[in-house]
Amino acid sequence: MFKTVLGLSVLGFTASLMAASPALAQGRNCAPREVVVERLASKYGESRQAIGIGQQGMVMETFASAESGSWTITVTMPTGMTCLMASGQSFEALAEAVPTVENDA
């Protein structure tokens, strides 16, 4: 069962991290993308739930498990190096509509 955890603050945080230089990989949990994806699948049962392209060709992905509710946000640099940016529990997939704004004109 999924539960809500990813809000605008986490997405904003991730977007700001994606704007950082590739030097971000230094001192982080990073490995080649195929190694990270395999580890998330085998150890946590997580599969890709969302993807987005950021600045400098970086790719942000959200992985999650429907069974455990665990989630992980990764950023992959153009070099193929993937870094773990955030992780947690109680992930819920949402499909919310954009709120309507009344037009004063």
Short mmCIF file of N, CA and C in Angstrom, two decimals:
data_model
loop_
_atom_site.label_atom_id
_atom_site.label_comp_id
_atom_site.label_asym_id
_atom_site.label_seq_id
_atom_site.Cartn_x
_atom_site.Cartn_y
_atom_site.Cartn_z
N MET A 1 0.85 -1.18 0.00
CA MET A 1 0.00 0.00 0.00
C MET A 1 0.89 1.24 0.00
N PHE A 2 0.58 2.18 -0.87
CA PHE A 2 1.33 3.42 -0.95
C PHE A 2 0.72 4.46 -0.02
N LYS A 3 1.54 5.32 0.53
CA LYS A 3 1.10 6.46 1.34
C LYS A 3 1.81 7.71 0.87
N THR A 4 1.22 8.85 1.10
CA THR A 4 1.77 10.11 0.62
C THR A 4 3.04 10.48 1.36
N VAL A 5 4.07 10.90 0.59
CA VAL A 5 5.27 11.41 1.22
C VAL A 5 5.97 12.45 0.36
N LEU A 6 5.85 12.36 -0.95
CA LEU A 6 6.57 13.28 -1.82
C LEU A 6 5.73 14.52 -2.05
N GLY A 7 6.15 15.64 -1.50
CA GLY A 7 5.46 16.90 -1.69
C GLY A 7 6.30 17.85 -2.50
N LEU A 8 5.82 19.06 -2.65
CA LEU A 8 6.54 20.05 -3.43
C LEU A 8 7.90 20.37 -2.84
N SER A 9 8.03 20.32 -1.52
CA SER A 9 9.32 20.64 -0.91
C SER A 9 10.39 19.63 -1.31
N VAL A 10 10.04 18.34 -1.36
CA VAL A 10 11.02 17.32 -1.77
C VAL A 10 11.35 17.49 -3.23
N LEU A 11 10.33 17.77 -4.07
CA LEU A 11 10.60 17.95 -5.49
C LEU A 11 11.45 19.19 -5.73
N GLY A 12 11.18 20.27 -4.99
CA GLY A 12 11.98 21.48 -5.11
C GLY A 12 13.41 21.23 -4.68
N PHE A 13 13.57 20.47 -3.60
CA PHE A 13 14.90 20.11 -3.10
C PHE A 13 15.66 19.33 -4.16
N THR A 14 14.99 18.36 -4.76
CA THR A 14 15.62 17.54 -5.78
C THR A 14 15.98 18.36 -7.00
N ALA A 15 15.09 19.28 -7.39
CA ALA A 15 15.38 20.14 -8.55
C ALA A 15 16.62 20.99 -8.29
N SER A 16 16.75 21.49 -7.07
CA SER A 16 17.93 22.31 -6.77
C SER A 16 19.20 21.46 -6.76
N LEU A 17 19.10 20.22 -6.34
CA LEU A 17 20.27 19.34 -6.36
C LEU A 17 20.68 19.02 -7.78
N MET A 18 19.68 18.88 -8.67
CA MET A 18 19.99 18.56 -10.06
C MET A 18 20.71 19.71 -10.74
N ALA A 19 20.55 20.93 -10.23
CA ALA A 19 21.21 22.09 -10.82
C ALA A 19 22.69 22.14 -10.44
N ALA A 20 23.10 21.33 -9.49
CA ALA A 20 24.49 21.33 -9.03
C ALA A 20 25.40 20.74 -10.10
N SER A 21 26.68 20.97 -9.95
CA SER A 21 27.65 20.47 -10.92
C SER A 21 27.88 18.97 -10.74
N PRO A 22 28.49 18.32 -11.74
CA PRO A 22 28.81 16.90 -11.62
C PRO A 22 29.73 16.58 -10.45
N ALA A 23 30.34 17.58 -9.84
CA ALA A 23 31.17 17.34 -8.67
C ALA A 23 30.32 16.83 -7.51
N LEU A 24 29.00 16.90 -7.66
CA LEU A 24 28.06 16.41 -6.66
C LEU A 24 28.33 14.94 -6.33
N ALA A 25 28.82 14.20 -7.30
CA ALA A 25 29.06 12.77 -7.10
C ALA A 25 30.12 12.49 -6.04
N GLN A 26 31.01 13.44 -5.84
CA GLN A 26 32.06 13.24 -4.85
C GLN A 26 31.45 13.26 -3.45
N GLY A 27 31.71 12.24 -2.67
CA GLY A 27 31.22 12.18 -1.29
C GLY A 27 29.78 11.71 -1.18
N ARG A 28 29.15 11.29 -2.24
CA ARG A 28 27.77 10.80 -2.23
C ARG A 28 27.77 9.30 -2.47
N ASN A 29 26.61 8.68 -2.25
CA ASN A 29 26.41 7.28 -2.59
C ASN A 29 26.18 7.19 -4.09
N CYS A 30 27.22 6.96 -4.85
CA CYS A 30 27.14 6.95 -6.31
C CYS A 30 27.76 5.67 -6.87
N ALA A 31 27.23 5.25 -8.01
CA ALA A 31 27.74 4.08 -8.72
C ALA A 31 27.21 4.16 -10.15
N PRO A 32 27.72 3.33 -11.06
CA PRO A 32 27.14 3.30 -12.40
C PRO A 32 25.64 2.99 -12.33
N ARG A 33 24.84 3.59 -13.22
CA ARG A 33 23.39 3.49 -13.15
C ARG A 33 22.90 2.04 -13.09
N GLU A 34 23.46 1.18 -13.92
CA GLU A 34 22.98 -0.21 -13.94
C GLU A 34 23.18 -0.90 -12.60
N VAL A 35 24.23 -0.55 -11.88
CA VAL A 35 24.48 -1.12 -10.55
C VAL A 35 23.43 -0.62 -9.56
N VAL A 36 23.13 0.68 -9.60
CA VAL A 36 22.15 1.27 -8.68
C VAL A 36 20.76 0.69 -8.93
N VAL A 37 20.34 0.63 -10.20
CA VAL A 37 19.01 0.12 -10.54
C VAL A 37 18.86 -1.34 -10.10
N GLU A 38 19.88 -2.14 -10.33
CA GLU A 38 19.83 -3.56 -9.93
C GLU A 38 19.74 -3.69 -8.42
N ARG A 39 20.49 -2.88 -7.71
CA ARG A 39 20.49 -2.92 -6.24
C ARG A 39 19.14 -2.50 -5.67
N LEU A 40 18.54 -1.44 -6.22
CA LEU A 40 17.23 -1.00 -5.75
C LEU A 40 16.17 -2.07 -6.00
N ALA A 41 16.28 -2.77 -7.12
CA ALA A 41 15.32 -3.83 -7.44
C ALA A 41 15.53 -5.06 -6.56
N SER A 42 16.76 -5.52 -6.43
CA SER A 42 17.01 -6.77 -5.71
C SER A 42 16.91 -6.62 -4.20
N LYS A 43 17.39 -5.52 -3.65
CA LYS A 43 17.39 -5.36 -2.20
C LYS A 43 16.10 -4.76 -1.66
N TYR A 44 15.48 -3.84 -2.43
CA TYR A 44 14.31 -3.12 -1.91
C TYR A 44 13.03 -3.36 -2.71
N GLY A 45 13.12 -4.08 -3.83
CA GLY A 45 11.95 -4.34 -4.66
C GLY A 45 11.42 -3.09 -5.34
N GLU A 46 12.29 -2.10 -5.55
CA GLU A 46 11.87 -0.83 -6.13
C GLU A 46 12.02 -0.83 -7.64
N SER A 47 11.05 -0.22 -8.32
CA SER A 47 11.11 -0.02 -9.76
C SER A 47 10.85 1.45 -10.05
N ARG A 48 11.22 1.89 -11.25
CA ARG A 48 11.09 3.31 -11.60
C ARG A 48 9.61 3.70 -11.68
N GLN A 49 9.29 4.82 -11.02
CA GLN A 49 7.93 5.34 -10.98
C GLN A 49 7.81 6.68 -11.69
N ALA A 50 8.90 7.44 -11.78
CA ALA A 50 8.87 8.76 -12.41
C ALA A 50 10.26 9.10 -12.92
N ILE A 51 10.30 10.00 -13.91
CA ILE A 51 11.57 10.42 -14.50
C ILE A 51 11.44 11.87 -14.95
N GLY A 52 12.54 12.61 -14.90
CA GLY A 52 12.56 13.99 -15.38
C GLY A 52 13.96 14.39 -15.77
N ILE A 53 14.05 15.31 -16.72
CA ILE A 53 15.34 15.80 -17.19
C ILE A 53 15.63 17.14 -16.51
N GLY A 54 16.82 17.28 -15.97
CA GLY A 54 17.22 18.50 -15.30
C GLY A 54 18.29 19.24 -16.08
N GLN A 55 18.87 20.22 -15.43
CA GLN A 55 19.92 21.02 -16.06
C GLN A 55 21.15 20.18 -16.32
N GLN A 56 21.95 20.61 -17.26
CA GLN A 56 23.22 19.97 -17.59
C GLN A 56 23.06 18.51 -17.98
N GLY A 57 21.89 18.11 -18.48
CA GLY A 57 21.67 16.75 -18.94
C GLY A 57 21.50 15.72 -17.84
N MET A 58 21.28 16.16 -16.60
CA MET A 58 21.07 15.21 -15.51
C MET A 58 19.65 14.65 -15.56
N VAL A 59 19.50 13.39 -15.15
CA VAL A 59 18.20 12.73 -15.15
C VAL A 59 17.83 12.38 -13.71
N MET A 60 16.64 12.84 -13.28
CA MET A 60 16.13 12.53 -11.94
C MET A 60 15.11 11.40 -12.09
N GLU A 61 15.25 10.38 -11.24
CA GLU A 61 14.31 9.26 -11.27
C GLU A 61 13.83 8.97 -9.85
N THR A 62 12.57 8.59 -9.75
CA THR A 62 12.02 8.13 -8.48
C THR A 62 11.73 6.65 -8.62
N PHE A 63 12.27 5.85 -7.71
CA PHE A 63 12.02 4.42 -7.65
C PHE A 63 11.20 4.14 -6.40
N ALA A 64 10.29 3.16 -6.45
CA ALA A 64 9.47 2.85 -5.28
C ALA A 64 9.01 1.40 -5.34
N SER A 65 8.64 0.88 -4.17
CA SER A 65 8.10 -0.47 -4.04
C SER A 65 6.65 -0.41 -3.60
N ALA A 66 5.76 -1.04 -4.38
CA ALA A 66 4.34 -1.11 -4.02
C ALA A 66 4.14 -1.96 -2.77
N GLU A 67 4.98 -2.94 -2.55
CA GLU A 67 4.83 -3.83 -1.41
C GLU A 67 5.27 -3.20 -0.10
N SER A 68 6.45 -2.61 -0.09
CA SER A 68 6.98 -2.07 1.17
C SER A 68 6.72 -0.58 1.35
N GLY A 69 6.47 0.14 0.25
CA GLY A 69 6.30 1.58 0.33
C GLY A 69 7.60 2.35 0.36
N SER A 70 8.74 1.66 0.25
CA SER A 70 10.03 2.37 0.25
C SER A 70 10.19 3.12 -1.06
N TRP A 71 10.95 4.22 -1.02
CA TRP A 71 11.21 5.01 -2.22
C TRP A 71 12.61 5.57 -2.20
N THR A 72 13.14 5.84 -3.40
CA THR A 72 14.48 6.39 -3.56
C THR A 72 14.46 7.37 -4.72
N ILE A 73 15.09 8.52 -4.54
CA ILE A 73 15.26 9.49 -5.62
C ILE A 73 16.74 9.46 -6.01
N THR A 74 16.97 9.30 -7.32
CA THR A 74 18.34 9.27 -7.84
C THR A 74 18.53 10.38 -8.86
N VAL A 75 19.78 10.77 -9.06
CA VAL A 75 20.16 11.68 -10.13
C VAL A 75 21.30 11.02 -10.89
N THR A 76 21.13 10.92 -12.22
CA THR A 76 22.16 10.34 -13.07
C THR A 76 22.79 11.44 -13.91
N MET A 77 24.12 11.52 -13.84
CA MET A 77 24.88 12.49 -14.61
C MET A 77 25.06 11.97 -16.04
N PRO A 78 25.37 12.84 -16.99
CA PRO A 78 25.61 12.41 -18.37
C PRO A 78 26.70 11.34 -18.49
N THR A 79 27.56 11.25 -17.50
CA THR A 79 28.64 10.24 -17.51
C THR A 79 28.11 8.84 -17.22
N GLY A 80 26.84 8.73 -16.75
CA GLY A 80 26.29 7.43 -16.38
C GLY A 80 26.39 7.14 -14.90
N MET A 81 27.05 8.02 -14.16
CA MET A 81 27.15 7.86 -12.71
C MET A 81 25.84 8.29 -12.08
N THR A 82 25.28 7.42 -11.21
CA THR A 82 24.01 7.68 -10.54
C THR A 82 24.25 7.86 -9.05
N CYS A 83 23.64 8.90 -8.47
CA CYS A 83 23.79 9.19 -7.05
C CYS A 83 22.43 9.11 -6.36
N LEU A 84 22.42 8.54 -5.16
CA LEU A 84 21.22 8.50 -4.34
C LEU A 84 21.07 9.85 -3.67
N MET A 85 19.91 10.49 -3.87
CA MET A 85 19.69 11.83 -3.35
C MET A 85 18.81 11.83 -2.10
N ALA A 86 17.83 10.93 -2.05
CA ALA A 86 16.91 10.87 -0.91
C ALA A 86 16.22 9.51 -0.93
N SER A 87 15.77 9.07 0.23
CA SER A 87 15.02 7.81 0.32
C SER A 87 14.14 7.86 1.55
N GLY A 88 13.16 6.98 1.56
CA GLY A 88 12.26 6.97 2.71
C GLY A 88 11.19 5.90 2.58
N GLN A 89 10.15 6.07 3.34
CA GLN A 89 9.05 5.11 3.40
C GLN A 89 7.72 5.80 3.07
N SER A 90 6.69 5.00 2.91
CA SER A 90 5.31 5.45 2.73
C SER A 90 5.09 6.20 1.42
N PHE A 91 5.63 5.68 0.33
CA PHE A 91 5.43 6.29 -0.98
C PHE A 91 4.01 6.05 -1.45
N GLU A 92 3.43 7.05 -2.10
CA GLU A 92 2.11 6.92 -2.72
C GLU A 92 2.14 7.61 -4.07
N ALA A 93 1.72 6.91 -5.10
CA ALA A 93 1.62 7.50 -6.43
C ALA A 93 0.35 8.32 -6.49
N LEU A 94 0.48 9.57 -6.94
CA LEU A 94 -0.67 10.47 -7.02
C LEU A 94 -0.85 10.95 -8.45
N ALA A 95 -2.09 11.22 -8.80
CA ALA A 95 -2.42 11.81 -10.10
C ALA A 95 -3.37 12.97 -9.82
N GLU A 96 -2.83 14.03 -9.26
CA GLU A 96 -3.64 15.19 -8.90
C GLU A 96 -3.76 16.15 -10.07
N ALA A 97 -4.95 16.72 -10.23
CA ALA A 97 -5.17 17.72 -11.27
C ALA A 97 -4.61 19.06 -10.80
N VAL A 98 -4.18 19.88 -11.74
CA VAL A 98 -3.70 21.21 -11.42
C VAL A 98 -4.91 22.03 -10.96
N PRO A 99 -4.80 22.72 -9.82
CA PRO A 99 -5.93 23.51 -9.34
C PRO A 99 -6.27 24.62 -10.34
N THR A 100 -7.55 24.89 -10.48
CA THR A 100 -7.98 25.96 -11.38
C THR A 100 -7.83 27.30 -10.66
N VAL A 101 -7.49 28.30 -11.42
CA VAL A 101 -7.35 29.66 -10.89
C VAL A 101 -8.43 30.51 -11.55
N GLU A 102 -9.20 31.20 -10.73
CA GLU A 102 -10.26 32.04 -11.28
C GLU A 102 -9.63 33.22 -12.01
N ASN A 103 -10.18 33.55 -13.14
CA ASN A 103 -9.68 34.66 -13.94
C ASN A 103 -10.44 35.92 -13.56
N ASP A 104 -9.75 36.95 -13.07
CA ASP A 104 -10.39 38.20 -12.65
C ASP A 104 -10.68 39.12 -13.85
N ALA A 105 -10.11 38.85 -15.02
CA ALA A 105 -10.28 39.75 -16.16
C ALA A 105 -11.62 39.60 -16.82
#
